[in-house]
Coordinates of N, CA, C and O in Angstrom, one line a residue:
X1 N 9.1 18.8 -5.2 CA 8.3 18.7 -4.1 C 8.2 17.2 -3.7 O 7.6 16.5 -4.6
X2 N 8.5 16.5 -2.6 CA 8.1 15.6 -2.0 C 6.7 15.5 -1.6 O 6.1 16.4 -1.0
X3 N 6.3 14.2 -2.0 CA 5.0 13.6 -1.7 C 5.1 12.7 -1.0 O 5.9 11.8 -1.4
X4 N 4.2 12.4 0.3 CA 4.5 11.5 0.8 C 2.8 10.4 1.2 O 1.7 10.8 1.2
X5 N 3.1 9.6 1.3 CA 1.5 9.0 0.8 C 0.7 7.6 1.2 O 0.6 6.8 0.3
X6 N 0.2 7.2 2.6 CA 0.5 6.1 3.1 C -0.9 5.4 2.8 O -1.7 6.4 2.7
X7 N -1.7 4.3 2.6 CA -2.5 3.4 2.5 C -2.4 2.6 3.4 O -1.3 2.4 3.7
X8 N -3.5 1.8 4.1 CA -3.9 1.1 4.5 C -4.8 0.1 4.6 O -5.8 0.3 5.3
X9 N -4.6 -0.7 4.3 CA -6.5 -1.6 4.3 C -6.5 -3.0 5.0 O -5.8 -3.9 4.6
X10 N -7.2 -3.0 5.9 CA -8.2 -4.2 6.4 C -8.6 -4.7 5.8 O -9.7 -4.2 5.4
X11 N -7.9 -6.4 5.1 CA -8.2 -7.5 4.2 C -8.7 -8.4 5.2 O -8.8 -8.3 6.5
X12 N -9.2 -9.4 4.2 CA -10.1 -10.3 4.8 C -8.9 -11.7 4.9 O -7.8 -11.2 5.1
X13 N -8.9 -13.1 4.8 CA -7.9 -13.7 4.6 C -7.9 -14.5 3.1 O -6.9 -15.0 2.7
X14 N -9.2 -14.3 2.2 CA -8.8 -15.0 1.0 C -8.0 -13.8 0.2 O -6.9 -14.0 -0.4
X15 N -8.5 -12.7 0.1 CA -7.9 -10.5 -0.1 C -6.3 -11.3 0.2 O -5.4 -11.5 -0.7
X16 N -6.1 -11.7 1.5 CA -4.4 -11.2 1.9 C -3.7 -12.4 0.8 O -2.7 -12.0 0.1
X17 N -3.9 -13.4 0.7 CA -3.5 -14.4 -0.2 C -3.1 -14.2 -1.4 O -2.1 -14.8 -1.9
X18 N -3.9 -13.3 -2.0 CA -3.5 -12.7 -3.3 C -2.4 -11.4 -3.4 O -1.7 -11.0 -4.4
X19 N -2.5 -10.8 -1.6 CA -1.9 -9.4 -1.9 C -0.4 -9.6 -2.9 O -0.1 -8.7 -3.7
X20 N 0.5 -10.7 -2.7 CA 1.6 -10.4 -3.2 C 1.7 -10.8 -4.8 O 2.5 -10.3 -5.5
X21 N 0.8 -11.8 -5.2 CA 0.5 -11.6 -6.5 C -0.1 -10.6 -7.4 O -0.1 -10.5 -8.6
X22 N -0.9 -9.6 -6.2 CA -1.4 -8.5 -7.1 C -0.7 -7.3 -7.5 O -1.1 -6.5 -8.3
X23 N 1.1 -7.1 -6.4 CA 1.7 -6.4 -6.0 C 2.8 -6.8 -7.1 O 3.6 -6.0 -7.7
X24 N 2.6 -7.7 -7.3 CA 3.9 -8.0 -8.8 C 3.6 -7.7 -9.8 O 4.5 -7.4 -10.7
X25 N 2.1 -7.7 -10.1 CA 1.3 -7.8 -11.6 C 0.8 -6.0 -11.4 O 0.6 -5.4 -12.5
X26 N 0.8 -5.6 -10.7 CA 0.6 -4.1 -10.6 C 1.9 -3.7 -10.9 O 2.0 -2.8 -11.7
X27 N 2.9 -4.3 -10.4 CA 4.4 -3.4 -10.1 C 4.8 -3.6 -12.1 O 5.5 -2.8 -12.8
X28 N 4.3 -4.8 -12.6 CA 4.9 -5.2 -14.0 C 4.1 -4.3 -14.9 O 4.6 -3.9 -15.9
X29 N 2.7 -4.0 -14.6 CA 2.3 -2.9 -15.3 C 2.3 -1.5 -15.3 O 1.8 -1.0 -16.3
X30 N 2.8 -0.7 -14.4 CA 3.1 0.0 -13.7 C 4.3 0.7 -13.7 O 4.6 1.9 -13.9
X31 N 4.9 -0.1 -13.4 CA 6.8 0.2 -13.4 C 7.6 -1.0 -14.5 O 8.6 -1.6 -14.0
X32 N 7.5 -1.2 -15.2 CA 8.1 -1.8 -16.3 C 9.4 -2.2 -15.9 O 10.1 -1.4 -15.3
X33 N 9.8 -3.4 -16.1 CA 11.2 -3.5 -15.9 C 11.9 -3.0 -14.6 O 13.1 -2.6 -14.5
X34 N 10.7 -3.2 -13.5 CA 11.4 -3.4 -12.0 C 11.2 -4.3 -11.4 O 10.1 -4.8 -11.5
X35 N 12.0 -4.8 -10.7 CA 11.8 -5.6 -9.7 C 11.9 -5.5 -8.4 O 13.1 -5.6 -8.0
X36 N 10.9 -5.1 -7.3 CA 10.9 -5.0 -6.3 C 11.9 -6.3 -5.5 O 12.1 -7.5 -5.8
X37 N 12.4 -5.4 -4.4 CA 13.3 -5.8 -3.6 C 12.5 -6.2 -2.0 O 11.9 -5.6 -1.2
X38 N 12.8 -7.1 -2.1 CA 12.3 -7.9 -1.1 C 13.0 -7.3 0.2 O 14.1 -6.9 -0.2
X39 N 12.6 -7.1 1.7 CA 13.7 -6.7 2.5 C 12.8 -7.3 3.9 O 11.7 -7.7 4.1
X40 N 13.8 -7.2 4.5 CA 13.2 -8.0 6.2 C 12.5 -7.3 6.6 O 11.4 -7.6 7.0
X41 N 13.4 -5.5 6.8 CA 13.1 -5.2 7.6 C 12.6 -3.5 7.5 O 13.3 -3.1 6.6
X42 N 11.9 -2.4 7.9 CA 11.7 -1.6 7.5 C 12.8 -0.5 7.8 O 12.8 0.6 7.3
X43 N 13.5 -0.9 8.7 CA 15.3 0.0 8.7 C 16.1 -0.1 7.6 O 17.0 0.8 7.3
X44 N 15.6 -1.6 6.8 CA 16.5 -1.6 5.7 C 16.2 -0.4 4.4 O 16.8 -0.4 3.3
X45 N 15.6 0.0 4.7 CA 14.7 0.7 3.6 C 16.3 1.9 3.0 O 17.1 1.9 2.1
X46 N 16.1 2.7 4.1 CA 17.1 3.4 3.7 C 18.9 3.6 3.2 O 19.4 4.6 3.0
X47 N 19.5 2.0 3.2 CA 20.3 1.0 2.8 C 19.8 1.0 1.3 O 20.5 0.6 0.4
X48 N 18.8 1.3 1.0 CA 18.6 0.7 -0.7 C 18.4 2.2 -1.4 O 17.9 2.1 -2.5
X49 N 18.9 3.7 -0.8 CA 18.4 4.6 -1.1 C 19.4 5.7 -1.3 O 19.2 6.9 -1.2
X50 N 20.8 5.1 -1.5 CA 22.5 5.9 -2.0 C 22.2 6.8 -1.1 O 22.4 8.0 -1.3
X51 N 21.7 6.4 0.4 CA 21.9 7.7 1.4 C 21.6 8.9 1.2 O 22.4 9.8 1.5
X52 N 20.1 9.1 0.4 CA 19.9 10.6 0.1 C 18.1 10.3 0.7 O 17.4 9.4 0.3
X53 N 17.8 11.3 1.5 CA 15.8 10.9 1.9 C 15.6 11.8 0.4 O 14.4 12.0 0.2
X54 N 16.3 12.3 -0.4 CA 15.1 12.9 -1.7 C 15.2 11.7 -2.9 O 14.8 12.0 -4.0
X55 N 15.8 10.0 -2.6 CA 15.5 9.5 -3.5 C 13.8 9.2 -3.1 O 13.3 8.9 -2.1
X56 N 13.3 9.3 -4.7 CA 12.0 9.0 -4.9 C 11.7 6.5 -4.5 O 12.4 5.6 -5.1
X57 N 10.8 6.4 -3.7 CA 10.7 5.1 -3.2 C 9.2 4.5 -3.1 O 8.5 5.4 -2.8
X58 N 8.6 3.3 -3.3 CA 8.0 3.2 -2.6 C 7.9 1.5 -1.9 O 8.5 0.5 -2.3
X59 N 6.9 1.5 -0.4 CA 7.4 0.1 0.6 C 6.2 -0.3 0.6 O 5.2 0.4 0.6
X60 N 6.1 -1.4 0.6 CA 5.1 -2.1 0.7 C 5.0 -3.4 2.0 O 6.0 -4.0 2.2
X61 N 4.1 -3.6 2.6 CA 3.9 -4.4 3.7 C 2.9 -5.3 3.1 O 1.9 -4.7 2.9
X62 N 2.7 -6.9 2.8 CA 1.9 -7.8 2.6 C 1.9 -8.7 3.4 O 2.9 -9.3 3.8
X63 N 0.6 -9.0 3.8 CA 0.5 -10.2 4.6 C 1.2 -11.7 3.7 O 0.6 -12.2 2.8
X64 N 2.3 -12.1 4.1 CA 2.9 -13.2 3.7 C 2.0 -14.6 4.0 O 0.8 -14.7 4.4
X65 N 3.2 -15.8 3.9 CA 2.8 -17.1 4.4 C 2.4 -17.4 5.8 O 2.7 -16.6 6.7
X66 N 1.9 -18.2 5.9 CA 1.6 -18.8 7.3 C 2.7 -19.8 7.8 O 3.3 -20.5 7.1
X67 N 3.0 -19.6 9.1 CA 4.0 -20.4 9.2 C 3.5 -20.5 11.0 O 2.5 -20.1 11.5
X68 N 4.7 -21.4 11.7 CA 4.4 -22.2 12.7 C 3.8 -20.7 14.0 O 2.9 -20.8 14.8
X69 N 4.6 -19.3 13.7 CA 5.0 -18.4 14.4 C 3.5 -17.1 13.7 O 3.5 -15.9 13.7
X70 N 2.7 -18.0 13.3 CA 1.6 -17.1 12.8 C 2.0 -16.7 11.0 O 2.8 -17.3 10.3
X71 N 1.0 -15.4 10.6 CA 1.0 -15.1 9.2 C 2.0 -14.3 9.2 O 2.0 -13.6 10.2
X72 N 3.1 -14.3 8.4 CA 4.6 -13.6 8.5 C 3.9 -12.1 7.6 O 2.9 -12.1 7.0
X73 N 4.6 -11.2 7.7 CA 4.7 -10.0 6.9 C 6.1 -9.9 5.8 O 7.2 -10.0 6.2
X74 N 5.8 -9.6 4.4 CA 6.6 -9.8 3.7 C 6.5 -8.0 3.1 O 5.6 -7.2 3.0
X75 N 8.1 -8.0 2.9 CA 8.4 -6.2 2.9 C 9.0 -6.1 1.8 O 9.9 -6.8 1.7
X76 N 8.7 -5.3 0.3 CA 8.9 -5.1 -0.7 C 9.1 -3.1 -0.8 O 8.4 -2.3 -0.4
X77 N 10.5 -3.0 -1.4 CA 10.7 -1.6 -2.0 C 11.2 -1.8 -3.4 O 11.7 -2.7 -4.0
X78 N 10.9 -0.3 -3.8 CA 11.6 -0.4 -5.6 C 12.1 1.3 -5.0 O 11.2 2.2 -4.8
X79 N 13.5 1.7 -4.7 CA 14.0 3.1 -4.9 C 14.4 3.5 -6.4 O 15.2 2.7 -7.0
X80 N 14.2 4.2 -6.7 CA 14.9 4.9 -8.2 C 15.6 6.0 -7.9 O 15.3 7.2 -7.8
X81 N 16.9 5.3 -7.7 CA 18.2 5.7 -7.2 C 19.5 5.5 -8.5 O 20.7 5.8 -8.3
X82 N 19.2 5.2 -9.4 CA 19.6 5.7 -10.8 C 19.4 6.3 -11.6 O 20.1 6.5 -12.6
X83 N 18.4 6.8 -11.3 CA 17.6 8.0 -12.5 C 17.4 7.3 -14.0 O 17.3 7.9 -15.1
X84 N 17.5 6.3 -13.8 CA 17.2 5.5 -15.3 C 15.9 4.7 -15.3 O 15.4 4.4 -16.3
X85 N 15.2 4.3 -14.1 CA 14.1 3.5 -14.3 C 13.4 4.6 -14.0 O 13.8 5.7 -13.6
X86 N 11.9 4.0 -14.3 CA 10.8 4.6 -14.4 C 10.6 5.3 -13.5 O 11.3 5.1 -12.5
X87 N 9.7 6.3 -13.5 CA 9.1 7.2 -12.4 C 8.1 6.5 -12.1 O 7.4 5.7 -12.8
X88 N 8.2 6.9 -10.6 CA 6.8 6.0 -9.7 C 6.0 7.1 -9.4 O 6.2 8.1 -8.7
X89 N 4.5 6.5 -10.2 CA 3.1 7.0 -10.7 C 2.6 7.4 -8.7 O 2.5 6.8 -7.6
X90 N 2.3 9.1 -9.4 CA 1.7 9.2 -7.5 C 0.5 8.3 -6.8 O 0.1 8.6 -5.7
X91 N 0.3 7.6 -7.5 CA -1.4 7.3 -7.1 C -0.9 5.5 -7.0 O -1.8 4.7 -6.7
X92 N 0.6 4.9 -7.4 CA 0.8 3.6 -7.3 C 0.2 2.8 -6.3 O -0.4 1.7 -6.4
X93 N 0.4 3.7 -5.1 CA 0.2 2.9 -4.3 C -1.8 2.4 -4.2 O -2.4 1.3 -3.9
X94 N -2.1 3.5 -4.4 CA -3.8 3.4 -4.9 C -4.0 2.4 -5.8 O -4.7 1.4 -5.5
X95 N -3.0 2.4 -7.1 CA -3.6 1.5 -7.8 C -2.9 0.0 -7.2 O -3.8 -0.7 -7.5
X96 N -2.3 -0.5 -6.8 CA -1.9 -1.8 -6.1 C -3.3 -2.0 -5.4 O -3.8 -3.1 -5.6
X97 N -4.0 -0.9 -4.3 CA -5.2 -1.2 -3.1 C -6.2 -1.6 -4.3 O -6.8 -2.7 -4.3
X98 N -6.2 -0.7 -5.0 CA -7.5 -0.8 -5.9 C -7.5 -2.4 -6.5 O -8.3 -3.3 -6.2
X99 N -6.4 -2.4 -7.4 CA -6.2 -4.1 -8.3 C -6.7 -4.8 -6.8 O -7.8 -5.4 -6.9
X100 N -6.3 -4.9 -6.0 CA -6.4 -5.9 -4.7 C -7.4 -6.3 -4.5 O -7.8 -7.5 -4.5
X101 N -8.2 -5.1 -4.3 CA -10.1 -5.3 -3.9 C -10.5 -4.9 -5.0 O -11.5 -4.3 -4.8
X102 N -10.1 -4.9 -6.5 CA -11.3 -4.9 -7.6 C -11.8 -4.1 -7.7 O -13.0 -4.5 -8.0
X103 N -11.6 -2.7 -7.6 CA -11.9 -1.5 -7.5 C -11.3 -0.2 -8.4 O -11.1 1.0 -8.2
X104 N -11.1 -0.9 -9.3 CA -10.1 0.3 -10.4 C -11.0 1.4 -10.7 O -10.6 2.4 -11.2
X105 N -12.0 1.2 -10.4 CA -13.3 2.9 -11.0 C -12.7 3.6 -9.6 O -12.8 4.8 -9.7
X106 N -12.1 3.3 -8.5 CA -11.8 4.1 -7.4 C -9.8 4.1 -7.2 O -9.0 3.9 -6.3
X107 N -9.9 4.5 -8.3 CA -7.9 4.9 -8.8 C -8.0 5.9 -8.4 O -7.1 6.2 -7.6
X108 N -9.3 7.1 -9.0 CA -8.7 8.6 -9.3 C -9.9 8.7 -8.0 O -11.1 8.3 -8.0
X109 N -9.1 9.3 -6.7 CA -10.0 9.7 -5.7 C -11.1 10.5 -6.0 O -12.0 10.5 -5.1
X110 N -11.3 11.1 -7.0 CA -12.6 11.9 -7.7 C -13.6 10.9 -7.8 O -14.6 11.5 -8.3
X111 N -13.7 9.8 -7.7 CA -14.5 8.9 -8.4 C -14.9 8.4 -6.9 O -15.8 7.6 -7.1
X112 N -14.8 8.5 -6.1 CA -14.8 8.1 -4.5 C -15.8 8.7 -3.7 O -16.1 8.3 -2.6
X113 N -16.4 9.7 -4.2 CA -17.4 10.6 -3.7 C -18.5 9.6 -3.5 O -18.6 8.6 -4.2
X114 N -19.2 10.0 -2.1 CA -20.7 9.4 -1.9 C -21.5 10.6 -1.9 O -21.1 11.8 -2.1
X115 N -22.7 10.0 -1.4 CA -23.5 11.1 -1.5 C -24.0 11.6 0.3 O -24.2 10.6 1.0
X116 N -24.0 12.6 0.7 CA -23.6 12.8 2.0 C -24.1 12.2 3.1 O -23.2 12.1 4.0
X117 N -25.2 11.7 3.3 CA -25.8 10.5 4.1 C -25.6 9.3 3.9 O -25.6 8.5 4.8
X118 N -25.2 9.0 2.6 CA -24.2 7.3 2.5 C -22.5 7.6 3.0 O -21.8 6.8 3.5
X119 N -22.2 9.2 2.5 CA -20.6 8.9 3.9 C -21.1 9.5 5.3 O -20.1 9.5 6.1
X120 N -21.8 9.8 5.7 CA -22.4 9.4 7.1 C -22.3 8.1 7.8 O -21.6 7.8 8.8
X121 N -23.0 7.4 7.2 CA -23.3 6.0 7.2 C -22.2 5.7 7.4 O -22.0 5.6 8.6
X122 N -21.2 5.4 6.7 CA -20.1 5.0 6.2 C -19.1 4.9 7.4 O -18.6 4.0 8.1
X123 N -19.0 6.4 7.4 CA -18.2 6.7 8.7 C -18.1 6.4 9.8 O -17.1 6.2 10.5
X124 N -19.7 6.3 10.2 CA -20.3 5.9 11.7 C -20.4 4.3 11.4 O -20.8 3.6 12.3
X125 N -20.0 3.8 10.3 CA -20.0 2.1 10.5 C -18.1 2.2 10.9 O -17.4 1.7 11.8
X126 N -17.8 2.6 10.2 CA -16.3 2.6 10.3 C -15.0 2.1 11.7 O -14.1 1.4 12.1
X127 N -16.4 3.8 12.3 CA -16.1 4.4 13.5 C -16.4 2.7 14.5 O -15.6 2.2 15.2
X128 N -17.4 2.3 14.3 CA -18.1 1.6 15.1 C -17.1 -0.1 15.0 O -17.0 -0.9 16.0
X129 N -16.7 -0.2 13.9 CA -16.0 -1.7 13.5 C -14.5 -1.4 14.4 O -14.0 -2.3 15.0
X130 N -14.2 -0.7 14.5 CA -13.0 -0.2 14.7 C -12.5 0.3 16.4 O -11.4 0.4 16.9
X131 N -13.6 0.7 16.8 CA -13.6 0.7 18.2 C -12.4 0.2 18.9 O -11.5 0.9 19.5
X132 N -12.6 -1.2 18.8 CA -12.1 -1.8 19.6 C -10.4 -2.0 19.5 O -9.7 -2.8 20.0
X133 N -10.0 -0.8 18.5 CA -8.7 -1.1 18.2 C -8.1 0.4 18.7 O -6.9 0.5 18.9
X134 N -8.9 1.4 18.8 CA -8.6 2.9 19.4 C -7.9 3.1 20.8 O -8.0 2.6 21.9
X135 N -7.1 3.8 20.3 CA -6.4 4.1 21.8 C -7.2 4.2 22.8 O -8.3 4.7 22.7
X136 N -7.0 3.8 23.7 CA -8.1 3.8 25.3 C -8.0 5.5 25.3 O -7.2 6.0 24.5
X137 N -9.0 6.2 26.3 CA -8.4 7.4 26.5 C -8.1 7.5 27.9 O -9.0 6.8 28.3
X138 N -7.6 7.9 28.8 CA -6.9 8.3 29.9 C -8.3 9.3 31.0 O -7.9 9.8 32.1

């Protein structure tokens, strides 16, 4: 069965500075003896994948260096397309977010629960920060 599994998070700018050192020290404890492959571009993705969508993968997007042209985005995959390295843990990508923001009690989504008027709250703060980035509607 394919799983498929996307994360997101709105970092702050000291958060983004660390993202790629936290992404290596997760990936060294995590996946032993890989080395994530750096790539330009997100087309390249499937060039690193012996041309089959059932190899197991995962991609990573980090806010990179700053440079003349703004904060660059730097693109990291590990495919296991040999069947010799490790299996990639379903929740990796969780634990990479979690190490980031210091939140390892919130690995196992069970641990994520609020209590129903604090995810009210939550939500309607959410909703409210975020506005301004929502599709217009027509």
């Amino acid at each position: 069965a394919a799983n498929h599994m996307i994360q997101i998070l709105p970092i702050d700018q000291v958060t983004a500075g660390k993202a790629r050192e936290v992404l290596q020290e997760t990936t060294m404890r995590y996946l032993p003896k890989v080395s994530l492959k750096r790539i330009k571009t997100h087309a390249e993705v499937f060039e690193h994948m012996n041309d089959s969508a059932e190899t197991p993968y995962v991609y990573f997007e980090v806010p990179g260096d700053n440079s003349a042209k703004g904060r660059q985005t730097e693109r990291y995959m590990y495919a296991g397309v040999d069947g010799e390295g490790p299996r990639i843990p379903i929740n990796f990508g969780r634990q990479v977010a979690c190490d980031l923001l210091g939140l390892d009690r919130k690995v196992d989504w069970r641990a994520c629960t609020e209590e129903r008027d604090a995810e009210k709250d939550l939500a309607a703060t959410f909703r409210a920060q975020f506005l301004p980035f929502a599709p217009k509607r027509k």
